[in-house]
XYZ file of C-alpha atoms in Angstrom:
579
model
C 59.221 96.437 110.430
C 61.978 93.856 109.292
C 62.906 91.484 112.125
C 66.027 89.495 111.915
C 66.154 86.437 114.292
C 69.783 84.572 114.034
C 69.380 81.392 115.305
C 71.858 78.160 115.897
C 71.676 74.781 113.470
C 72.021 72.532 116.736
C 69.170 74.488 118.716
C 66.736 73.043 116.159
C 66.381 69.746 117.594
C 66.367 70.678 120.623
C 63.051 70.056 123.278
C 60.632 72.763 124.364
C 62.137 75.852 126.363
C 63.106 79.185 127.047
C 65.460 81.063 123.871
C 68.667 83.134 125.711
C 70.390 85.245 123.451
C 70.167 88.967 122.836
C 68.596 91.851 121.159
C 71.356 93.949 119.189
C 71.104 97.651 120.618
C 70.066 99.994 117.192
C 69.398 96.940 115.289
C 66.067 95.162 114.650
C 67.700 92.100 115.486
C 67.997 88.889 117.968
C 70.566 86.162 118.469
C 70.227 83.127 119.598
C 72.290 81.433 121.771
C 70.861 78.238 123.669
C 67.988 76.943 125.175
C 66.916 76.499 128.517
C 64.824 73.345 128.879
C 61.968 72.380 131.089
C 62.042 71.864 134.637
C 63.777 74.905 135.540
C 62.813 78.214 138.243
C 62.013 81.369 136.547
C 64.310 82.782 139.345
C 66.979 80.661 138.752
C 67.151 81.094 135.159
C 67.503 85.660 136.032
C 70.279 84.980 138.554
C 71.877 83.049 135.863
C 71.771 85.288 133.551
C 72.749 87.814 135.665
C 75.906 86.161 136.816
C 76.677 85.408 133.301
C 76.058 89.446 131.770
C 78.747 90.360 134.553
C 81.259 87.584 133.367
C 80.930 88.084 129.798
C 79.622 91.746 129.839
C 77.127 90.888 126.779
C 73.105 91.970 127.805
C 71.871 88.406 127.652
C 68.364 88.215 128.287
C 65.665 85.637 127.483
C 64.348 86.467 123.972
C 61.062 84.346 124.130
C 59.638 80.315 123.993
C 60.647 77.419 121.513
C 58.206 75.044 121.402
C 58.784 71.172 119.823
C 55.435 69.448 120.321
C 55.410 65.805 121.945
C 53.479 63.309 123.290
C 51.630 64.366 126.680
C 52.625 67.941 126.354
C 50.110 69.309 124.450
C 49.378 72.352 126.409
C 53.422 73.230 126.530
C 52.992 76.248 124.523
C 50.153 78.326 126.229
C 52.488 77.608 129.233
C 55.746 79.163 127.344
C 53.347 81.789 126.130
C 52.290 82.845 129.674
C 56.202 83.132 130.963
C 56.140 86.180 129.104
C 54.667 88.292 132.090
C 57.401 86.743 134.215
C 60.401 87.356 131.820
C 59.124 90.998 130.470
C 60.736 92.828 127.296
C 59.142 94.482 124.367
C 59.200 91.822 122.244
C 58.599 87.823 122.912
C 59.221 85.548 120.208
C 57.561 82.197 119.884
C 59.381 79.483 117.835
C 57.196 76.106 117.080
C 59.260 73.564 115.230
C 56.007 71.766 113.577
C 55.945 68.132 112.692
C 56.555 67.678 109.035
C 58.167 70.997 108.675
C 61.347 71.562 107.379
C 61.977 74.758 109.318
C 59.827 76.393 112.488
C 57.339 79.073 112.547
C 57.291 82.779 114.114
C 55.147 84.589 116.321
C 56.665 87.984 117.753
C 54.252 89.511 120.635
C 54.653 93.179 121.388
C 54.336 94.919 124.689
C 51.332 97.162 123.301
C 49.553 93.578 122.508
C 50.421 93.374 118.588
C 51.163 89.975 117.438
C 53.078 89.722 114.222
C 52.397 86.379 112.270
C 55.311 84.810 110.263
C 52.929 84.890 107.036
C 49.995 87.331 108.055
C 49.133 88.997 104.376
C 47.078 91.733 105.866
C 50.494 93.194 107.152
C 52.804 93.332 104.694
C 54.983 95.608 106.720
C 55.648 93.514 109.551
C 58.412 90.615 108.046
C 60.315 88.049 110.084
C 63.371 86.436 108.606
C 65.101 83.408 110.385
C 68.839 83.239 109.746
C 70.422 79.843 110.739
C 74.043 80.230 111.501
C 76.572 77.336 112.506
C 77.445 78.296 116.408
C 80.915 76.630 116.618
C 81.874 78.548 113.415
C 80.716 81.531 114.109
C 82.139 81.816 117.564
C 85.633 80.586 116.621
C 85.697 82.478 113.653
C 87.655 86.334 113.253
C 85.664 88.426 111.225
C 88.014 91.089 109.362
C 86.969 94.734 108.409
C 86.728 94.886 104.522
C 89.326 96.001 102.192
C 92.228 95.552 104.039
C 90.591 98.119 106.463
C 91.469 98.829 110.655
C 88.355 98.015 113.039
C 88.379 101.161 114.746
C 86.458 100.222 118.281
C 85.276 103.684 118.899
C 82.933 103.202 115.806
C 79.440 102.163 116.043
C 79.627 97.959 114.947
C 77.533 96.636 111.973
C 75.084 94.526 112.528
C 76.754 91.369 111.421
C 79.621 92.133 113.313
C 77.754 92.232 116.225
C 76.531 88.990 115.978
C 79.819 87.730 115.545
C 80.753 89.098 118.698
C 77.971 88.620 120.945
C 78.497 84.406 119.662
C 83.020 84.628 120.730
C 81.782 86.771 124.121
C 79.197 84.534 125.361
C 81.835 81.535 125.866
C 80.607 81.351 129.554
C 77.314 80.435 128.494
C 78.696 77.153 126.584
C 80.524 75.567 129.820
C 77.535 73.514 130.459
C 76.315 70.374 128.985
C 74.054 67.608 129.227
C 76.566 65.970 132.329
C 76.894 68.908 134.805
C 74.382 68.613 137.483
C 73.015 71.961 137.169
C 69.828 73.592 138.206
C 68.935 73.282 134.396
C 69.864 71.844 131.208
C 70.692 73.961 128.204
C 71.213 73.175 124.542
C 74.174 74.401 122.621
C 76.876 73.671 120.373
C 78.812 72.040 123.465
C 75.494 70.550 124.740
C 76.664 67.292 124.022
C 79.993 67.238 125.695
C 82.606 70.265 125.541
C 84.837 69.673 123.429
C 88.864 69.428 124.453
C 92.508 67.529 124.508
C 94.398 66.534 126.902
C 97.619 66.952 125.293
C 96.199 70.548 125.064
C 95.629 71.041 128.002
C 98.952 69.625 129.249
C 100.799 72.065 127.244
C 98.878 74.853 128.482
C 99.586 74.134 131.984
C 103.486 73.299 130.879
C 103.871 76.420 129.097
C 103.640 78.734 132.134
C 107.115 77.027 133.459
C 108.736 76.948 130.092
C 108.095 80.630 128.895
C 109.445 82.181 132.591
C 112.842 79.308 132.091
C 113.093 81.164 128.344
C 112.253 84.583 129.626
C 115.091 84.087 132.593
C 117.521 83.026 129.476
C 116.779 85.828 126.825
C 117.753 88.299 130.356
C 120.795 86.579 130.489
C 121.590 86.980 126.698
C 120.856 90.296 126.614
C 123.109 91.235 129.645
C 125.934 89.375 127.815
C 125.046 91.845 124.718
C 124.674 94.919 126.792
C 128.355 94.071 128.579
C 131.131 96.710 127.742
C 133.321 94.181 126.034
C 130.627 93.601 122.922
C 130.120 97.406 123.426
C 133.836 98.244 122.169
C 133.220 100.485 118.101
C 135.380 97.462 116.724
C 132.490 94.706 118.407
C 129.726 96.957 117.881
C 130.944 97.658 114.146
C 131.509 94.376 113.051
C 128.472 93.287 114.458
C 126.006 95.229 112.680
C 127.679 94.326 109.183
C 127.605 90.580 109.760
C 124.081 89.379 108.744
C 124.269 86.217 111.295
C 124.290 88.840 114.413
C 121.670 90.762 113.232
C 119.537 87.667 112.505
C 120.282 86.000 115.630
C 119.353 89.819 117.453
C 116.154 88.746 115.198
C 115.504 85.609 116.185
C 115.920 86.713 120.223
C 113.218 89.336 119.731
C 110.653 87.075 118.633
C 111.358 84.216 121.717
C 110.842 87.110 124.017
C 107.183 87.978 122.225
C 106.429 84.583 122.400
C 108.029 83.537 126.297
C 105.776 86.424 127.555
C 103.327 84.316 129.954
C 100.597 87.026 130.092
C 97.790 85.745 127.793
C 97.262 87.634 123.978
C 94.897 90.599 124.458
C 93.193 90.082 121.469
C 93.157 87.939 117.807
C 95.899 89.517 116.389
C 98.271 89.375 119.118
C 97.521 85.481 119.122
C 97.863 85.467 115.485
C 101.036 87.667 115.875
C 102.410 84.778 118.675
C 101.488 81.730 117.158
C 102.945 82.621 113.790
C 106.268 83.346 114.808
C 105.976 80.033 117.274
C 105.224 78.120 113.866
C 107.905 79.892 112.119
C 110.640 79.368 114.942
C 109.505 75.591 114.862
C 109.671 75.028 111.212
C 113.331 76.863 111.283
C 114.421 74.719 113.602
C 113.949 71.451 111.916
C 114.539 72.622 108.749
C 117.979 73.453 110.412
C 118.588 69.955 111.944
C 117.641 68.204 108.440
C 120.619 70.356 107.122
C 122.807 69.236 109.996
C 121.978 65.787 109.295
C 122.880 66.024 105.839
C 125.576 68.067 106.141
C 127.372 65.804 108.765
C 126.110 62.173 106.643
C 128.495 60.600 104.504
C 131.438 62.945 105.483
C 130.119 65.610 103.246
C 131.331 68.426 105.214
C 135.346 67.276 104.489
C 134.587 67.110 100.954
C 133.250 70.349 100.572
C 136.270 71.625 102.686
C 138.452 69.458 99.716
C 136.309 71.484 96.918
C 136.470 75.263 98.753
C 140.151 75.608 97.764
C 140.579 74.838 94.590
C 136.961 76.606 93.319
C 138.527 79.640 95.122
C 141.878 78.851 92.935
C 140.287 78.432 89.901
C 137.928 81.846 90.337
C 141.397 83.669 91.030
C 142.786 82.036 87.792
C 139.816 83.497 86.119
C 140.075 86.838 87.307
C 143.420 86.661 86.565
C 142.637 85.859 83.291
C 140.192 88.783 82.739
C 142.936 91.443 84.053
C 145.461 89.992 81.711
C 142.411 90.809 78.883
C 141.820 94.229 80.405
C 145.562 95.102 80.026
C 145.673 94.271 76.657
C 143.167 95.163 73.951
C 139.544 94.558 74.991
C 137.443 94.043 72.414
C 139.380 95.997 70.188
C 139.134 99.352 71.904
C 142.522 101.341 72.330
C 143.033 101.495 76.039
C 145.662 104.575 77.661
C 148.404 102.707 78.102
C 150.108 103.749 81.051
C 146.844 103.589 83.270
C 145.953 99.958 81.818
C 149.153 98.603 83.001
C 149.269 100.650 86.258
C 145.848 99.511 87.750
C 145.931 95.840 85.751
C 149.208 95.077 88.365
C 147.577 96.776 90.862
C 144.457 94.542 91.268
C 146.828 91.296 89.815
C 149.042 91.968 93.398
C 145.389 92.029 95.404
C 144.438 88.572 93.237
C 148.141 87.337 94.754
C 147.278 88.033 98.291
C 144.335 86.666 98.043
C 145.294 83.599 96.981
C 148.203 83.539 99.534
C 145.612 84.274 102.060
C 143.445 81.477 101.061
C 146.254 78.111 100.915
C 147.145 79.946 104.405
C 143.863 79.212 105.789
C 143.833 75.741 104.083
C 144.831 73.252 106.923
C 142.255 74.875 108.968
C 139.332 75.190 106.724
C 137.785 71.523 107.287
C 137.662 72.566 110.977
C 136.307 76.157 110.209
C 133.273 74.446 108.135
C 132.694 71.567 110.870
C 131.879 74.115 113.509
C 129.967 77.041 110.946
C 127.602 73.714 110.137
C 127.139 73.118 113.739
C 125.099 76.739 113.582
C 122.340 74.865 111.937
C 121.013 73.720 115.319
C 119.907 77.492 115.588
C 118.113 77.204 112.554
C 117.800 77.217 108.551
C 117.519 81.255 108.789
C 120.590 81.626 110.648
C 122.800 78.632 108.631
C 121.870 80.785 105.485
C 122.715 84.068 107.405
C 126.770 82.390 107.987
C 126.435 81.285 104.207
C 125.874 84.590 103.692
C 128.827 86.349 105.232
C 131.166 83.546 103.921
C 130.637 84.483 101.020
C 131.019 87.872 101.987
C 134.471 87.225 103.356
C 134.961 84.556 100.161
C 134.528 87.870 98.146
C 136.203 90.274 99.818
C 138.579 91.095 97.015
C 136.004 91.681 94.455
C 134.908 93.899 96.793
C 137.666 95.679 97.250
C 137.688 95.800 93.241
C 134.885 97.574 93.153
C 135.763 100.209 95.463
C 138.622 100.850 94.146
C 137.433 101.036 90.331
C 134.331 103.281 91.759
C 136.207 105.579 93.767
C 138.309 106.260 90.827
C 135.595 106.433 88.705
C 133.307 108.800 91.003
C 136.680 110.750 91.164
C 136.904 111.380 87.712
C 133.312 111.993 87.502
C 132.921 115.177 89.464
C 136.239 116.193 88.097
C 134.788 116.457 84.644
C 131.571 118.169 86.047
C 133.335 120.771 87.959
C 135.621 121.636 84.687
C 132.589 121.847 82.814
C 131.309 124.405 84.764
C 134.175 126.464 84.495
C 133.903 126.454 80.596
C 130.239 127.372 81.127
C 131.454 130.516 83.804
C 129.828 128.886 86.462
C 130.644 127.297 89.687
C 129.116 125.686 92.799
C 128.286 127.673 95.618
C 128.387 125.440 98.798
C 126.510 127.317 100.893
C 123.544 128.260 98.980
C 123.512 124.867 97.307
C 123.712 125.943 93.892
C 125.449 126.938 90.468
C 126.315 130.338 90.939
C 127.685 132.287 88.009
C 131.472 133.191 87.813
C 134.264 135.106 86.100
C 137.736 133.127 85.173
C 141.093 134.775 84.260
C 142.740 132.856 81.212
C 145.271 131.019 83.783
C 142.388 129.622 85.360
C 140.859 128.946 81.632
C 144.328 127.014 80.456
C 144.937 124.924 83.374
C 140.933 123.684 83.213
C 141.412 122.893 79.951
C 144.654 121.003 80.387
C 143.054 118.984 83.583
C 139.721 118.376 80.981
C 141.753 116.923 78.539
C 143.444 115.023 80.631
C 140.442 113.381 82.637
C 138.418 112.782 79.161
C 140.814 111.170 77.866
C 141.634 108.430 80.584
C 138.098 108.199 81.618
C 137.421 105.012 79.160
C 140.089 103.461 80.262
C 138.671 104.047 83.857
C 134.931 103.440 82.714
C 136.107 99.723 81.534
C 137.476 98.713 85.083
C 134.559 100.251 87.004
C 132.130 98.424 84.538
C 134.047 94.809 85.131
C 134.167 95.332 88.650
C 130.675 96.579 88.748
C 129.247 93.563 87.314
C 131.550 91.319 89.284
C 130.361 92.965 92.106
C 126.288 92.570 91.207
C 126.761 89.524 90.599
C 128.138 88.503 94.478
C 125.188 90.845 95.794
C 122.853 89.024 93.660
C 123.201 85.918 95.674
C 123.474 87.270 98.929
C 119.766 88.698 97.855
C 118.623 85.428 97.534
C 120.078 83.921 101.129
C 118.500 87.175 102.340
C 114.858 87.135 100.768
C 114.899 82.756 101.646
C 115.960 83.947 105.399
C 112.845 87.133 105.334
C 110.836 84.757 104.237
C 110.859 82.303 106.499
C 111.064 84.664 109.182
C 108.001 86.794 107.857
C 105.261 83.866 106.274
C 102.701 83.494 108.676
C 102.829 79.709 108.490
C 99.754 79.222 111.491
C 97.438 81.212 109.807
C 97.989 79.985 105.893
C 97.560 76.363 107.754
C 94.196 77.952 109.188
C 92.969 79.297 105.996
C 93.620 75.325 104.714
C 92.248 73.201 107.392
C 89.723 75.475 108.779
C 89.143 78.135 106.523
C 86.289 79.535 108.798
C 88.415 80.947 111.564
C 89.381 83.708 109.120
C 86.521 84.955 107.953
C 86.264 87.778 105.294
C 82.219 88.180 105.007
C 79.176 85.630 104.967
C 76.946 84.690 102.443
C 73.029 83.815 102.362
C 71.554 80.875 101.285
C 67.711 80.752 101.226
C 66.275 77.006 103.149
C 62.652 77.955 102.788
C 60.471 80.500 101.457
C 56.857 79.529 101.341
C 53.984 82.177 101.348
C 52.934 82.128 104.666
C 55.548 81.457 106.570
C 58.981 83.120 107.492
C 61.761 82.962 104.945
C 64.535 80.610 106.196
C 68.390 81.751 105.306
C 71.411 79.745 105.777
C 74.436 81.940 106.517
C 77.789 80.788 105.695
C 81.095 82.096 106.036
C 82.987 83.302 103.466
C 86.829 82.723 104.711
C 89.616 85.354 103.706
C 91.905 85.004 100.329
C 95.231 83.597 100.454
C 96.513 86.956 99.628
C 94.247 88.649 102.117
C 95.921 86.054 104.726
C 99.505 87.245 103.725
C 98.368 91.192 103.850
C 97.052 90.618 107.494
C 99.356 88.476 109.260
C 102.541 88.867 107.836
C 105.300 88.729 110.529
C 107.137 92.084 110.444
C 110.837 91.629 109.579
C 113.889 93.824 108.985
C 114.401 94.866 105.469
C 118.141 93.510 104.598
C 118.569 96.256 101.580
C 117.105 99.848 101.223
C 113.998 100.220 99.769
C 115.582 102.460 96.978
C 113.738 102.843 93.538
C 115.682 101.391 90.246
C 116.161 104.784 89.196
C 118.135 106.042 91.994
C 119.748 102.796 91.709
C 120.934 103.130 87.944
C 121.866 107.197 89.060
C 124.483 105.755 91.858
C 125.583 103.002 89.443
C 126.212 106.102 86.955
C 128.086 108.554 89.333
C 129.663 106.153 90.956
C 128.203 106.097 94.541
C 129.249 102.739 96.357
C 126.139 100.189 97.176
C 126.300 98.750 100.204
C 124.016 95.790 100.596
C 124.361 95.653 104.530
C 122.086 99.346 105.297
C 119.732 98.182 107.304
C 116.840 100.232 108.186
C 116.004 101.401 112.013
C 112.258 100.483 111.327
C 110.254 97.404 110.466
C 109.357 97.117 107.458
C 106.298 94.981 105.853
């Protein structure tokens, strides 16, 4: 029989006593928690523990007698030995921390009068091995299920999980120290004094208040949403394409997960909370640091002096590359008729533009004074307006791009369907397939004709769509980057990856074993220590869920709408979370 006893660093000083803790149902083990010390009433000490099984619901019993020897108690341990017929169980353990020693001895009496000697040699059967574990850690600490795994509760608990457990659900037993005037003294990890703030305190008691004043505000925001006016299609539309809306919608979801004044049910609810309270913090200042720069030095009226003519000068440049289109690009031999038809077409968008642009010039210094004020709400939702300026900034290269795609896709399935024809096939719409087919020669002629016709205008098309195409990356390309800088500040769980650097115990991944002493007749000693989690196990766990700003489409079916001509919207958002 291998007996595991886990018992506390700070209990080992501690004077001569009863051991609480408790025996680990299918496990050969105990745990340790405290010690009660001498003078104390055996009756006492079970309505205690009583009280303290029904507050905690852990089976804490008294395991056996620790013994430190001193002067004028010599017969101390006969007496702790004879408590066993008061305090029955199957097992009592007796602890003697001997003078000289480095680490205690171990005597384990059995209800059918077997004693089992730390280092008997006649029975090498019977083993005892003292684990020493570090009670603060351990009981502040989160042990997570290996390999990214779920802790499914309806599972029967390992052994070392259980002794992580019965440490964080025995709290109850640590409220007393050596300066309540209790019926007994105890020694713990909080034996000396519990340990607390009162600035922690204070903002426990002051969050209460604060979460129902932010809970009574988020209602009112989300009745002003929910009104019929914002309701309207044109309201509704134009707020789902604008990324600051959906990231303020964002932002309003997590203050109502953390305004809730119920207390978190569990670690990862508190994990869950205190990440995004860390997050919403950090956004915040990082926002007014930008509105102090921003508003310093009157840099805001000199970027409204530099919008206009970088906005001039990019329509000069497109300009420009039209001009190039219409001509001979690179050498190749455009149709001529097309080249000059769509090269004015887009130069007359280019001219609204820019009238559209020295229209709104008076008014742009005012425009940017107020779209920096939105800092205040944030660095995520500054980068979110940066975001659909440029959007607006870009609209005509946007409208490029439709039109050159749409013309493209156009001339795309035009060629597919004639080749078909060619082939004597068709598409049958309601099966969903290529169906064969008989033409007359009229049918035959005028395909032909229509082939010819596409094929031969298609590179003329093909250059348009690709300029356009790349102009139009390019823009989507840095709205990617505002919107993986805004999901990741929204989704890095800041709390714990300051955990995992300050106190990398509270996240604990596994424990390791350290042996303290090993002598023949005596008990081996181990030292278990915590091993805490990775800094990529911390992201995998507690990772704020965010909205994904683009679809989570492969590069092939990217490169396959690029090549057909399918538009790419940057703006479908999913209806799920994503992590």
């Amino acid at each position: 029989m291998l007996l595991k006893i886990f018992f506390p660093q700070c209990c080992k000083g501690a004077d001569s006593g009863l051991l609480i803790g408790r025996w680990l149902p299918g496990h050969n083990s105990a745990v340790v928690l405290a010690v009660i010390h001498f003078p104390f009433i055996p009756g006492q000490v079970k309505q205690y523990l009583s009280q303290l099984q029904s507050l905690t619901q852990v089976d804490l019993t008294v395991l056996g007698s620790w013994c430190k020897p001193s002067e004028g108690q010599e017969g101390v341990q006969s007496f702790l030995k004879d408590l066993s017929t008061i305090f029955p169980h199957g097992r009592w353990l007796q602890l003697s921390n001997e003078k000289g020693k480095k680490c205690f001895s171990c005597q384990v009496n059995c209800r059918d009068g077997k004693v089992i000697e730390s280092g008997d040699k006649e029975d090498q059967g019977d083993q005892v091995i003292c684990i020493h574990y570090d009670q603060c850690k351990v009981m502040l600490s989160q042990l997570h299920p290996a390999q990214g795994g779920i802790l499914n509760p309806k599972t029967e608990l390992s052994e070392l999980r259980l002794v992580f457990q019965t440490v964080s659900q025995s709290q109850a037993l640590f409220y007393i120290d050596k300066y309540d005037e209790g019926p007994f003294k105890l020694t713990h990890w909080q034996s000396e004094g519990r340990e607390g703030s009162i600035l922690v305190e204070l903002s426990k008691q002051a969050s209460v208040p604060v979460c129902l004043v932010l809970a009574w505000l988020l209602s009112i925001w989300y009745w002003v949403c929910k009104s019929r006016i914002l309701n309207l299609w044109p309201m509704r539309f134009v707020s789902s394409k604008l990324y600051s809306c959906i990231q303020l919608s964002h932002r309003a979801e997590h203050l109502q997960t953390i305004s809730m004044p119920r207390k978190a049910e569990d670690h990862t609810e508190f994990m869950r909370k205190a990440n995004i309270f860390v997050s919403f913090l950090v956004d915040m200042a990082l926002g007014l640091l930008l509105i102090s720069w921003l508003y310093r030095e009157n840099r805001i009226r000199r970027l409204a002096d530099t919008l206009v003519p970088v906005a001039d000068h990019i329509a000069e440049d497109l300009q420009e590359l039209l001009k190039w289109l219409m001509g001979a690009p690179a050498g190749l031999k455009m149709n001529r008729a097309l080249d000059q038809v769509l090269g004015r077409f887009f130069l007359y968008h280019i001219h609204l533009w820019i009238s559209y642009i020295h229209l709104l010039s008076p008014f742009i210094g005012m425009i940017l004074w107020y779209v920096g004020l939105s800092a205040c709400l944030g660095l995520t939702f500054a980068l979110s307006v940066l975001s659909d300026i440029v959007a607006l900034l870009t609209f005509h290269i946007y409208c490029f791009y439709v039109y050159g795609a749409r013309l493209y896709c156009l001339k795309i399935y035009g060629l597919t369907s004639l080749w078909q024809l060619f082939r004597g096939k068709k598409w049958n719409v309601l099966r969903q397939r290529v169906d064969s087919c008989s033409y007359d020669p009229d049918q035959l002629f005028i395909g032909t004709l229509l082939f010819t016709i596409l094929f031969f205008l298609l590179p003329t098309t093909v250059l348009y769509y690709l300029v356009f195409t790349l102009l139009r990356l390019l823009v989507v390309l840095f709205q990617g980057l505002l919107h993986l800088c805004v999901d990741f500040i929204n989704s890095f769980p800041l709390f714990a990856m300051g955990l995992r650097i300050c106190r990398s115990y509270r996240l604990a991944a596994g424990v390791k074993f350290r042996v303290l002493e090993q002598e023949p007749e005596r008990p081996l000693h181990l030292l278990m220590e915590i091993n805490p989690l990775t800094y990529s196990a911390v992201l995998q766990w507690y990772r704020t869920l965010t909205y994904s700003c683009y679809p989570k489409d492969s590069w092939g079916v990217l490169c396959k709408n690029l090549f057909i001509g399918e538009l790419i919207y940057p703006w479908k958002h999913k209806n799920i979370k994503t992590d």
